mmCIF file of C-alpha atoms in Angstrom:
data_model
loop_
_atom_site.group_PDB
_atom_site.id
_atom_site.type_symbol
_atom_site.label_atom_id
_atom_site.label_comp_id
_atom_site.label_asym_id
_atom_site.label_seq_id
_atom_site.Cartn_x
_atom_site.Cartn_y
_atom_site.Cartn_z
ATOM 1 C CA MET A 1482 140.737 100.165 54.712
ATOM 2 C CA LEU A 1483 141.121 100.968 58.347
ATOM 3 C CA ILE A 1484 138.701 100.148 61.040
ATOM 4 C CA ALA A 1485 138.891 101.521 64.619
ATOM 5 C CA THR A 1486 136.958 99.750 67.163
ATOM 6 C CA ASP A 1487 137.096 100.365 70.903
ATOM 7 C CA ALA A 1488 136.039 98.128 74.090
ATOM 8 C CA ARG A 1489 132.461 99.665 74.081
ATOM 9 C CA GLY A 1490 131.832 98.382 70.314
ATOM 10 C CA HIS A 1491 132.301 101.779 68.876
ATOM 11 C CA ARG A 1492 133.495 101.028 65.518
ATOM 12 C CA MET A 1493 134.500 103.512 62.854
ATOM 13 C CA ARG A 1494 135.535 102.970 59.196
ATOM 14 C CA ARG A 1495 138.501 105.008 57.658
ATOM 15 C CA PRO A 1496 139.189 106.906 60.968
ATOM 16 C CA SER A 1497 140.883 110.285 60.740
ATOM 17 C CA LYS A 1498 144.018 111.221 62.801
ATOM 18 C CA PRO A 1499 142.060 113.378 65.183
ATOM 19 C CA ALA A 1500 139.261 110.393 65.619
ATOM 20 C CA ILE A 1501 142.059 107.809 66.454
ATOM 21 C CA GLY A 1502 143.535 110.559 68.909
ATOM 22 C CA ARG A 1503 140.133 110.784 70.221
ATOM 23 C CA MET A 1504 139.528 107.094 70.811
ATOM 24 C CA LEU A 1505 142.758 107.074 72.457
ATOM 25 C CA ALA A 1506 142.352 109.599 74.712
ATOM 26 C CA ASN A 1507 138.729 108.183 75.870
ATOM 27 C CA LEU A 1508 140.304 104.797 77.030
ATOM 28 C CA GLY A 1509 139.444 104.247 80.767
ATOM 29 C CA ARG A 1510 137.681 102.132 83.025
ATOM 30 C CA GLY A 1511 134.904 100.382 81.039
ATOM 31 C CA ASN A 1512 136.832 101.212 77.658
ATOM 32 C CA GLU A 1513 140.242 99.994 78.307
ATOM 33 C CA HIS A 1514 141.128 99.155 74.841
ATOM 34 C CA MET A 1515 141.180 100.011 71.210
ATOM 35 C CA VAL A 1516 142.027 98.234 67.943
ATOM 36 C CA VAL A 1517 142.955 99.463 64.486
ATOM 37 C CA GLU A 1518 143.123 96.948 61.872
ATOM 38 C CA ARG A 1519 143.816 97.103 58.127
ATOM 39 C CA GLN A 1520 141.175 95.056 56.176
ATOM 40 C CA ASP A 1521 141.657 94.596 52.469
ATOM 41 C CA ALA A 1522 140.322 91.665 50.420
ATOM 42 C CA ASP A 1523 143.659 91.512 48.382
ATOM 43 C CA VAL A 1524 145.490 90.881 51.434
ATOM 44 C CA VAL A 1525 145.500 87.760 53.568
ATOM 45 C CA GLY A 1526 146.172 87.652 57.339
ATOM 46 C CA ASP A 1527 145.624 89.800 60.246
ATOM 47 C CA TRP A 1528 147.071 93.225 60.292
ATOM 48 C CA TYR A 1529 146.398 95.198 63.275
ATOM 49 C CA ILE A 1530 147.832 97.631 66.039
ATOM 50 C CA GLN A 1531 145.985 97.508 69.522
ATOM 51 C CA VAL A 1532 146.414 99.411 72.951
ATOM 52 C CA LEU A 1533 145.326 98.254 76.337
ATOM 53 C CA LEU A 1534 145.209 100.925 79.172
ATOM 54 C CA ARG A 1535 146.422 98.912 82.001
ATOM 55 C CA ASP A 1536 145.218 99.361 85.614
ATOM 56 C CA ASN A 1537 148.580 100.789 86.367
ATOM 57 C CA ASN A 1538 147.925 103.561 83.901
ATOM 58 C CA THR A 1539 150.512 102.172 81.416
ATOM 59 C CA TYR A 1540 149.989 101.301 77.997
ATOM 60 C CA GLN A 1541 150.134 97.851 76.437
ATOM 61 C CA LEU A 1542 150.882 98.138 72.807
ATOM 62 C CA GLU A 1543 150.800 95.230 70.606
ATOM 63 C CA TYR A 1544 150.952 94.691 66.668
ATOM 64 C CA ARG A 1545 150.463 91.872 64.204
ATOM 65 C CA ASP A 1546 152.008 91.819 60.677
ATOM 66 C CA GLY A 1547 149.646 89.404 58.996
ATOM 67 C CA VAL A 1548 150.430 86.034 60.848
ATOM 68 C CA ALA A 1549 150.854 85.063 64.386
ATOM 69 C CA ALA A 1550 154.666 84.479 63.847
ATOM 70 C CA LYS A 1551 154.946 88.314 63.603
ATOM 71 C CA HIS A 1552 153.146 89.606 66.828
ATOM 72 C CA TYR A 1553 154.979 92.200 68.907
ATOM 73 C CA GLN A 1554 154.459 94.050 72.251
ATOM 74 C CA THR A 1555 155.816 96.589 74.529
ATOM 75 C CA GLN A 1556 154.510 98.891 77.261
ATOM 76 C CA THR A 1557 154.876 102.576 77.849
ATOM 77 C CA VAL A 1558 153.451 105.406 80.065
ATOM 78 C CA SER A 1559 153.384 107.933 77.237
ATOM 79 C CA GLN A 1560 150.117 108.354 75.716
ATOM 80 C CA GLU A 1561 152.043 110.767 72.879
ATOM 81 C CA LYS A 1562 154.158 107.706 71.999
ATOM 82 C CA VAL A 1563 150.967 105.582 71.546
ATOM 83 C CA LEU A 1564 149.299 108.211 69.401
ATOM 84 C CA ARG A 1565 152.583 108.365 67.173
ATOM 85 C CA ALA A 1566 152.580 104.630 66.830
ATOM 86 C CA LEU A 1567 148.980 104.397 65.964
ATOM 87 C CA LEU A 1568 149.329 107.034 63.646
ATOM 88 C CA GLY A 1569 152.454 105.739 62.096
ATOM 89 C CA TRP A 1570 151.134 102.238 61.697
ATOM 90 C CA ALA A 1571 147.644 103.578 60.206
ATOM 91 C CA ALA A 1572 149.980 105.699 57.655
ATOM 92 C CA GLY A 1573 151.613 102.767 56.760
ATOM 93 C CA THR A 1574 155.381 103.880 57.724
ATOM 94 C CA SER A 1575 157.733 101.950 59.987
ATOM 95 C CA GLU A 1576 159.593 104.790 61.898
ATOM 96 C CA TRP A 1577 156.866 104.439 64.585
ATOM 97 C CA ARG A 1578 158.564 101.082 65.742
ATOM 98 C CA GLU A 1579 161.802 102.879 66.536
ATOM 99 C CA ASP A 1580 160.488 104.662 69.847
ATOM 100 C CA PHE A 1581 159.978 101.294 71.757
ATOM 101 C CA MET A 1582 161.785 98.159 72.605
ATOM 102 C CA TRP A 1583 159.475 95.258 71.212
ATOM 103 C CA ASN A 1584 159.222 91.849 72.815
ATOM 104 C CA ASP A 1585 158.338 89.085 70.390
ATOM 105 C CA ILE A 1586 155.200 87.318 71.780
ATOM 106 C CA SER A 1587 154.325 85.173 68.655
ATOM 107 C CA SER A 1588 154.739 82.007 70.616
ATOM 108 C CA MET A 1589 151.548 82.970 72.852
ATOM 109 C CA PHE A 1590 149.692 82.508 69.569
ATOM 110 C CA GLU A 1591 151.250 78.977 68.166
ATOM 111 C CA PRO A 1592 148.599 76.048 68.226
ATOM 112 C CA PRO A 1593 149.505 73.519 70.817
ATOM 113 C CA SER A 1594 152.033 71.071 69.990
ATOM 114 C CA THR A 1595 150.551 67.493 69.316
ATOM 115 C CA GLU A 1596 154.113 65.956 69.814
ATOM 116 C CA GLY A 1597 154.103 63.559 72.512
ATOM 117 C CA THR A 1598 150.578 63.041 72.753
ATOM 118 C CA ALA A 1599 150.422 59.966 70.637
ATOM 119 C CA ALA A 1600 152.547 57.934 73.134
ATOM 120 C CA ILE A 1601 149.618 59.037 75.909
ATOM 121 C CA THR A 1602 146.609 58.006 73.874
ATOM 122 C CA ALA A 1603 148.551 54.766 72.884
#
């Protein structure tokens, strides 16, 4: 099941295409981001796409495919491209990724290394 949530806490189960479009169009001060996530009892992991409207009016778009090792980010000024990405992700297609150059940001979500701490504490 899909669930869409915005920064104000407005949560919608099974959002329609128009509802996702309205949530995106309503991003602004005090409501800077939204998340569309896929929740299924049979699927393990975090599956979502999220958008942040930055102060410079660019959109930061991120998606995660189940695990932290598959977390990607991009930026664009195009609300239309962001909407296509949100709707494509929600529909389960893969073409929506092609409109962007994605940066792998999975290293930002790796647990801190414990290597070297034994020597410090010994």
